[in-house]
Coordinates of N, CA and C and ligand atoms in Angstrom, one line a residue:
X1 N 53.4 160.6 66.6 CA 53.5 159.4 67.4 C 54.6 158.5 66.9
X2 N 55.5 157.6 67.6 CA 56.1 157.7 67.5 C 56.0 155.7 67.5
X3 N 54.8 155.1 67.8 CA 54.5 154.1 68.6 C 54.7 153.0 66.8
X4 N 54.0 153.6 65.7 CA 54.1 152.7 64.7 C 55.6 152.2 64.1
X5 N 56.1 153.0 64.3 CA 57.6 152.7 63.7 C 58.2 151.2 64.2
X6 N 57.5 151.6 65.6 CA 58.2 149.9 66.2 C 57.8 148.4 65.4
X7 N 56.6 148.6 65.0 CA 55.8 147.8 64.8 C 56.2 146.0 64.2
X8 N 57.1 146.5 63.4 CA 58.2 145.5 62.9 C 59.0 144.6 63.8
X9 N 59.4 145.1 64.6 CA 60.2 144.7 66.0 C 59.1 143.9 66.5
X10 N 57.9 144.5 67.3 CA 57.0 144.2 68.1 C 56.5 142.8 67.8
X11 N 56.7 143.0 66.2 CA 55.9 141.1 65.7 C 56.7 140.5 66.0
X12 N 57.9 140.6 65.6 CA 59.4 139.3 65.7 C 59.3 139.3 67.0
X13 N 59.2 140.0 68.0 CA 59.2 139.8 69.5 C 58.6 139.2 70.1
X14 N 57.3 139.4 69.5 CA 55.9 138.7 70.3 C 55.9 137.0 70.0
X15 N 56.5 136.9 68.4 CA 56.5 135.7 67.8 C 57.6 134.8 68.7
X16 N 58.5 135.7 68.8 CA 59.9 134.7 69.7 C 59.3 134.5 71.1
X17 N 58.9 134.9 71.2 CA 58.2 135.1 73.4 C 57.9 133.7 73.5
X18 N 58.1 132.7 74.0 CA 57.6 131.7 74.9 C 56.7 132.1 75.9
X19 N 55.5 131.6 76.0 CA 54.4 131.8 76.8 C 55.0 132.4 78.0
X20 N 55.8 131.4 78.8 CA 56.1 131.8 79.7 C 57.0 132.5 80.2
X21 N 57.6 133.7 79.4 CA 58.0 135.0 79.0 C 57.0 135.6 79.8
X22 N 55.9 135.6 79.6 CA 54.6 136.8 80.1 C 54.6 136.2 81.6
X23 N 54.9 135.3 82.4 CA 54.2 135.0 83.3 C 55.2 136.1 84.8
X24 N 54.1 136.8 85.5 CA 54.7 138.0 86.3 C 53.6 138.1 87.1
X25 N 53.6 138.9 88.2 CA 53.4 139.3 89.2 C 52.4 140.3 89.5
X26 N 50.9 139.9 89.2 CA 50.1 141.9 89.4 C 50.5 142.9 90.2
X27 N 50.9 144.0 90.1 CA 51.1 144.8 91.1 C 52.6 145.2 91.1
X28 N 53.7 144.3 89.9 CA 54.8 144.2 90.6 C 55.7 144.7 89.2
X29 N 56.7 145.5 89.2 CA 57.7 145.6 88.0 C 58.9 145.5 88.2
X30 N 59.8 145.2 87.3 CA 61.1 145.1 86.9 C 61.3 146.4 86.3
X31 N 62.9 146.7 87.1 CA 63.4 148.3 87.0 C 65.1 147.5 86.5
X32 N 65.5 148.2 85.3 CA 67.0 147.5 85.2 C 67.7 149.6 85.2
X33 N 68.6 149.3 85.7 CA 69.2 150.3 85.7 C 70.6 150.4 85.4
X34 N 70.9 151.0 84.0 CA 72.8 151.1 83.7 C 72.8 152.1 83.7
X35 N 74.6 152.6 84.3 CA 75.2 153.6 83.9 C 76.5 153.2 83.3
X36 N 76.7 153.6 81.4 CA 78.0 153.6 81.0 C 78.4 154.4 80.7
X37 N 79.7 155.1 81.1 CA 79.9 156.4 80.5 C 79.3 157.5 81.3
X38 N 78.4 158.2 79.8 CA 77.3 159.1 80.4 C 75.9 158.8 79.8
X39 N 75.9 157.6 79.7 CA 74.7 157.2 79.2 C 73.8 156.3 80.5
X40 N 73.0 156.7 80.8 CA 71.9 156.3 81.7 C 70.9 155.7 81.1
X41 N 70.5 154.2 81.4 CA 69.6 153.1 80.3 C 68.9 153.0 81.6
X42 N 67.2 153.2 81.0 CA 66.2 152.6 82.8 C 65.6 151.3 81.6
X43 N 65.3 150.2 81.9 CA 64.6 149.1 81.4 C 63.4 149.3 82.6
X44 N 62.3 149.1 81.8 CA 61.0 148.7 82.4 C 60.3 147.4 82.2
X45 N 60.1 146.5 83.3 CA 59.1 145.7 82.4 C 58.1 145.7 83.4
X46 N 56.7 145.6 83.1 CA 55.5 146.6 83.8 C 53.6 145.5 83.2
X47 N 53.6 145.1 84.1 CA 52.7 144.1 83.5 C 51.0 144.7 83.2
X48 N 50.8 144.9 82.1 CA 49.8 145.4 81.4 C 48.3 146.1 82.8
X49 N 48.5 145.0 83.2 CA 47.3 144.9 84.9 C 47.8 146.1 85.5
X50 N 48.5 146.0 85.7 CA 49.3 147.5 86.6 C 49.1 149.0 85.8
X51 N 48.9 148.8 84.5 CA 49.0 149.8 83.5 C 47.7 150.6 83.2
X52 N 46.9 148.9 82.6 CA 45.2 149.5 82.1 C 44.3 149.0 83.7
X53 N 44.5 148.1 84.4 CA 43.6 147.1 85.3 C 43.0 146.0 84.5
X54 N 43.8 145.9 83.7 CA 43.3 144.6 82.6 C 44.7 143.6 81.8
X55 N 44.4 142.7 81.4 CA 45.4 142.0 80.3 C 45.0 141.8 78.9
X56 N 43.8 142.4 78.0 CA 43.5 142.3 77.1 C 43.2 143.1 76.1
X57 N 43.0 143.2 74.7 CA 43.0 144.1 74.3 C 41.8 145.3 74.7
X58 N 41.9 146.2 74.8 CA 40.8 146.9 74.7 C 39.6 147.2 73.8
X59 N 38.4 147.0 74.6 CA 37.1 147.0 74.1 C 36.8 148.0 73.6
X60 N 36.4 148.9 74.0 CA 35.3 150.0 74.0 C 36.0 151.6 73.7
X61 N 35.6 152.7 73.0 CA 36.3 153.7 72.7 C 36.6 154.7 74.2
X62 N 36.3 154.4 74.9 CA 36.7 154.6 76.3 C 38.4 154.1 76.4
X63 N 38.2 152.5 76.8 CA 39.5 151.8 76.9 C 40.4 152.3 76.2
X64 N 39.9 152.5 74.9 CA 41.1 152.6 73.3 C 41.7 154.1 74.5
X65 N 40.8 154.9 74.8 CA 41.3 156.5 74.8 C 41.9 156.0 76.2
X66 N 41.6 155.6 77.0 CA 42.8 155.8 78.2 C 43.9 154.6 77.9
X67 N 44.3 153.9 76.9 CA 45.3 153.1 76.5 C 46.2 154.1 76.1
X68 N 45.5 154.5 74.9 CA 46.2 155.4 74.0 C 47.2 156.7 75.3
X69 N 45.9 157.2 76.5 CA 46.8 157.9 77.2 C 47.8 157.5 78.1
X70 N 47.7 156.1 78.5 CA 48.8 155.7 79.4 C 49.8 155.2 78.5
X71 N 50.1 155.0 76.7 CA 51.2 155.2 76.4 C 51.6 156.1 76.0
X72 N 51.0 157.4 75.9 CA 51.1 158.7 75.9 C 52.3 159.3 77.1
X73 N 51.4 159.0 78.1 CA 52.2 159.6 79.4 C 54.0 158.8 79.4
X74 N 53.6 157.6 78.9 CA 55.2 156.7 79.0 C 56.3 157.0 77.6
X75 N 55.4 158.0 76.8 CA 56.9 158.7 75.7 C 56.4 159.9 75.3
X76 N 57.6 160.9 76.1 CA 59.1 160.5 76.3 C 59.1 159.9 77.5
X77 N 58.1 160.4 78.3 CA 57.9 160.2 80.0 C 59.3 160.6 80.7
X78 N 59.7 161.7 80.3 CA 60.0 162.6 80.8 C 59.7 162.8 82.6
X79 N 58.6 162.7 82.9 CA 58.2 163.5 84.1 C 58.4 162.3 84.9
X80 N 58.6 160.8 84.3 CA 58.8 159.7 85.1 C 59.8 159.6 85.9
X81 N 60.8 159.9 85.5 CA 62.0 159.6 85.7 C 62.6 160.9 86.1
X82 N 62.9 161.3 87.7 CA 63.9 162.2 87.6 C 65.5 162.2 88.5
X83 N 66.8 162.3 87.2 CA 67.7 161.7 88.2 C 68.2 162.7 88.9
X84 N 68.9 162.6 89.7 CA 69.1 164.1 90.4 C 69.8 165.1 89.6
X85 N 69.4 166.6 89.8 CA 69.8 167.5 88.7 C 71.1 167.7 88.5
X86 N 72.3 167.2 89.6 CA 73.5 167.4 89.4 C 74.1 166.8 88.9
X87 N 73.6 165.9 88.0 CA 73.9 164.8 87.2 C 73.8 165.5 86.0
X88 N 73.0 166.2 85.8 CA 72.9 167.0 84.6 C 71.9 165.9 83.6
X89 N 71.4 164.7 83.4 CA 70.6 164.1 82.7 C 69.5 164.4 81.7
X90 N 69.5 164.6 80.7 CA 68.5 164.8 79.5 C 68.2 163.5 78.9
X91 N 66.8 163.4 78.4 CA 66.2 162.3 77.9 C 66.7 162.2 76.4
X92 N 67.2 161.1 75.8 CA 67.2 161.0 74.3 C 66.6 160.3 73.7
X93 N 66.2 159.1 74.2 CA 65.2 158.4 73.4 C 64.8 157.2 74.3
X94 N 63.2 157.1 73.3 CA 62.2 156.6 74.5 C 61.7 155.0 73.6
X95 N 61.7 153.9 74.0 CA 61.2 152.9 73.1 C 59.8 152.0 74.3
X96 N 58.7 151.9 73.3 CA 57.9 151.5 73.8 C 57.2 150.0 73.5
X97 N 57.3 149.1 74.1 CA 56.8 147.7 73.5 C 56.0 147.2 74.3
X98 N 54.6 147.0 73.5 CA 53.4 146.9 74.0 C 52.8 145.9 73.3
X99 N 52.7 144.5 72.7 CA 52.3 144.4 71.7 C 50.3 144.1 71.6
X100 N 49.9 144.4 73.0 CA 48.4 143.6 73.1 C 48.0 145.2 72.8
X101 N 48.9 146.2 72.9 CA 48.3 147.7 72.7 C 48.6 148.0 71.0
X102 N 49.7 147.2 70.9 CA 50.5 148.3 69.5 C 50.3 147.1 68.0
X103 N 49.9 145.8 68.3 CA 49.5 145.3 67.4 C 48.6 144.8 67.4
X104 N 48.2 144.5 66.1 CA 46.7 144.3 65.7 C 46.3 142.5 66.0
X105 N 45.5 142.6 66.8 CA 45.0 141.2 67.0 C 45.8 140.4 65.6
X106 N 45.4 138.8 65.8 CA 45.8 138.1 64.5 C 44.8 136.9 64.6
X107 N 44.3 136.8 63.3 CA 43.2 135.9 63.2 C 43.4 134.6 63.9
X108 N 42.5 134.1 64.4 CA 42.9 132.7 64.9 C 44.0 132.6 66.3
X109 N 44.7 133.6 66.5 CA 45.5 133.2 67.1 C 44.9 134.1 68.5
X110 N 45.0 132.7 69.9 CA 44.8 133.4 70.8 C 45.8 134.1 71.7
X111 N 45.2 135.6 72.7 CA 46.1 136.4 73.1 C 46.6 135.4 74.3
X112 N 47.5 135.7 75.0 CA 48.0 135.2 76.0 C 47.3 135.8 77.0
X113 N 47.5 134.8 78.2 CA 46.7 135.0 79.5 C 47.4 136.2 80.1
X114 N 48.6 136.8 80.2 CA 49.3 137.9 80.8 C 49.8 138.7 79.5
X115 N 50.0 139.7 79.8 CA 50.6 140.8 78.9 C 51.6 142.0 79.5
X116 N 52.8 142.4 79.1 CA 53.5 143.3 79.8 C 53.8 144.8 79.0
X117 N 54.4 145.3 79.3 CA 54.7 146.2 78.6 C 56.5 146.7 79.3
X118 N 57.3 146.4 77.7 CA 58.8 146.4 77.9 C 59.0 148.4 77.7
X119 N 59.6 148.7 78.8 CA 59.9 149.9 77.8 C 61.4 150.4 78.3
X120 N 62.2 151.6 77.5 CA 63.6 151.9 77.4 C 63.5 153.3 77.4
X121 N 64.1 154.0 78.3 CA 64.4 155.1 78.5 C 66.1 155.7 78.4
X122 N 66.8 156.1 77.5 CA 68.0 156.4 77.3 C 68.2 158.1 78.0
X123 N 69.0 157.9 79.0 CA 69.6 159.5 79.1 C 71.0 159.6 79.1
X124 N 71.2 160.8 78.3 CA 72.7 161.6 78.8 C 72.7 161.9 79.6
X125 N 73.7 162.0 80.7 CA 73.9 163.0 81.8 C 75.4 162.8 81.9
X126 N 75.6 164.8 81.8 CA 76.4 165.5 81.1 C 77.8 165.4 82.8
X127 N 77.3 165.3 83.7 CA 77.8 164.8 84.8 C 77.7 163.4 85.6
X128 N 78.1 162.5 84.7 CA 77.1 161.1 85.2 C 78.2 160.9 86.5
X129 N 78.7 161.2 86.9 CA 79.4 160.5 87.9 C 79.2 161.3 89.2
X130 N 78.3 162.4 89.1 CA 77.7 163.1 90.4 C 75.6 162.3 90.5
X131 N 75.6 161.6 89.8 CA 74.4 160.9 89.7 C 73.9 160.1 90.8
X132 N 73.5 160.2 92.0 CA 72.7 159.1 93.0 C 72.0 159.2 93.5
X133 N 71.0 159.5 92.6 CA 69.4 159.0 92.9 C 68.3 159.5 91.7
X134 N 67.3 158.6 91.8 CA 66.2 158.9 90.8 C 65.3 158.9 91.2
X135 N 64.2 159.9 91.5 CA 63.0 160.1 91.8 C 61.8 159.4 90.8
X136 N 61.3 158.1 91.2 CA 60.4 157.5 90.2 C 58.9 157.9 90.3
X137 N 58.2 158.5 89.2 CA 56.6 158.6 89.3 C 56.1 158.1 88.8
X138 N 56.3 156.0 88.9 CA 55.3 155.4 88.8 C 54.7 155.3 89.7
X139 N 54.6 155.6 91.0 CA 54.1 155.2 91.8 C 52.7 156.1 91.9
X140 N 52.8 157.2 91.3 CA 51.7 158.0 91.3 C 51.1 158.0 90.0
X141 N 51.6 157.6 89.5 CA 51.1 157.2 87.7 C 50.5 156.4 87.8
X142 N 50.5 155.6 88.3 CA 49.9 154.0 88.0 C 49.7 153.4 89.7
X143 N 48.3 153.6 89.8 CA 47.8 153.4 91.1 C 48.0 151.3 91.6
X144 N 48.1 151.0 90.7 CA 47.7 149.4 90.8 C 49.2 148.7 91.1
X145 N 50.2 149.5 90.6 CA 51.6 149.2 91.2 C 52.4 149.7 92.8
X146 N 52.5 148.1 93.2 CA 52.6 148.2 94.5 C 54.0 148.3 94.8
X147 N 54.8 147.4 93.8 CA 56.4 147.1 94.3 C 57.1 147.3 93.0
X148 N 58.3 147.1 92.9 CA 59.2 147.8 92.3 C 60.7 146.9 92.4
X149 N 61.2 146.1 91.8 CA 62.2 145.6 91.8 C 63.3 145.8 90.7
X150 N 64.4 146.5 91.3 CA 65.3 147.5 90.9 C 66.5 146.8 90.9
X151 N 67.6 146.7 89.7 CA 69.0 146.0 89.7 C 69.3 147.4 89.1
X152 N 70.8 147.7 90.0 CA 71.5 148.8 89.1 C 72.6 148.3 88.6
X153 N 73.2 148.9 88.2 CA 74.6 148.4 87.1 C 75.2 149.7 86.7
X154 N 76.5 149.5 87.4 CA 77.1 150.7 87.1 C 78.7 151.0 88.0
X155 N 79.5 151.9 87.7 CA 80.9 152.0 88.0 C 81.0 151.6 89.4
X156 N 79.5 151.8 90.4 CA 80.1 151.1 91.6 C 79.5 149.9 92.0
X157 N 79.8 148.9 90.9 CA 79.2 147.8 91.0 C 77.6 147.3 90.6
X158 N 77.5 146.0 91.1 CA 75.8 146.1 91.4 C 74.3 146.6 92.9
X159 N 73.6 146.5 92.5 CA 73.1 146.7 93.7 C 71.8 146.2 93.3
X160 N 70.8 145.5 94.2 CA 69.2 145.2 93.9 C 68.5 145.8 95.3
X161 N 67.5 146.6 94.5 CA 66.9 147.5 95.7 C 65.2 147.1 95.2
X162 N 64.8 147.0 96.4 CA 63.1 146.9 96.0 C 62.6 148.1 96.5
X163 N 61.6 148.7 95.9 CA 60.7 149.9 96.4 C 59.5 149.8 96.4
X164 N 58.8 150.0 97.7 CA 57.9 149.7 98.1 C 57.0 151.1 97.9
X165 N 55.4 150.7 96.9 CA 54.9 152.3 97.0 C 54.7 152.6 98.3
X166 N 54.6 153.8 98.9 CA 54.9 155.1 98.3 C 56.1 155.7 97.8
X167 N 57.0 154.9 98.6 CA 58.5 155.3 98.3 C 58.7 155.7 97.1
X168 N 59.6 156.8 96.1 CA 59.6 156.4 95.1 C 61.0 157.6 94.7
X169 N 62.1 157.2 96.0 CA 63.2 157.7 95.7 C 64.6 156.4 95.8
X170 N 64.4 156.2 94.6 CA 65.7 155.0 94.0 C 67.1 155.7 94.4
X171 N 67.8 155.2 95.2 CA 68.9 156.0 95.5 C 70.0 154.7 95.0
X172 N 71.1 155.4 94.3 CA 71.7 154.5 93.3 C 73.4 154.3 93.9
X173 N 73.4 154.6 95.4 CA 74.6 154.5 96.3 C 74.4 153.6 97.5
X174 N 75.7 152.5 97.6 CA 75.1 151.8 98.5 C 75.1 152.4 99.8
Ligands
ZN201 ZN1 49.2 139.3 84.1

């Protein structure tokens, strides 16, 4: 696992967050999408509710186990993300920040009313400039996510695309 390493990050992060950092939308995520080079960056930001159907830590050895598997499913999450094959795209590295999952309560201090979960997906694709489109399976991963708000960034400019579930073909050409 690959989830403790962050852990260091995760405090300084949580510590810097202004409350109103967390405040977002049930149902609803943030998709950032770059292409530089041949490097393909997806940013996620994905609000805990959409993830567990909760914002808190988890109770019960139940919760713990289906926590534990929905950040399971999200590294490498591989199967999340697929860009089109003529792109040639391979996954290199997966970062996951969760801190109501990945760090340990702290005495006295209380959790926030909202919780998100940030996460980074890095791909090479060995033809990035035959790249336009990505097949997303959050939409079947995570039943509680409705909408999808998508900024791309990349050699042909910008673009902001919403996706509405079921949809869940990001096409990255205007
Ligand atoms: Zn919330």
């Amino acid at each position: 696992m690959k989830i403790h390493l962050h852990f260091v990050a995760l405090f300084a992060l949580a510590a810097a967050l202004p409350a109103w950092a967390h405040v977002h939308q049930h149902g609803v995520a943030r998709l950032d999408v770059a292409l530089e080079g041949q490097t393909l960056t997806l940013q996620l930001n994905i609000p805990m509710d959409s993830l567990l159907g909760y914002e808190r830590r988890p109770r019960t050895v139940a919760e713990r186990e289906a926590a534990a598997a929905v950040l399971a499913g999200l590294d490498p999450g591989s199967a999340l993300w697929q860009p089109n094959p003529e792109a040639q795209c391979g996954l290199v590295k997966t970062t996951l920040v969760a801190p109501l999952l990945q760090s340990p309560a702290q005495p006295g201090v209380k959790d926030a009313e909202h919780a998100d979960l940030d996460g980074s997906w890095e791909f090479r694709c060995a033809q990035a400039d035959q790249l336009s489109s990505i097949e997303l399976g959050l939409f079947d991963a995570f039943k509680r996510l409705q909408r999808l708000q998508v900024q791309v960034a990349g050699p042909k400019g910008q673009i902001k695309r919403e996706l509405k579930r079921p949809n869940k073909l990001l096409n990255l050409t205007r």
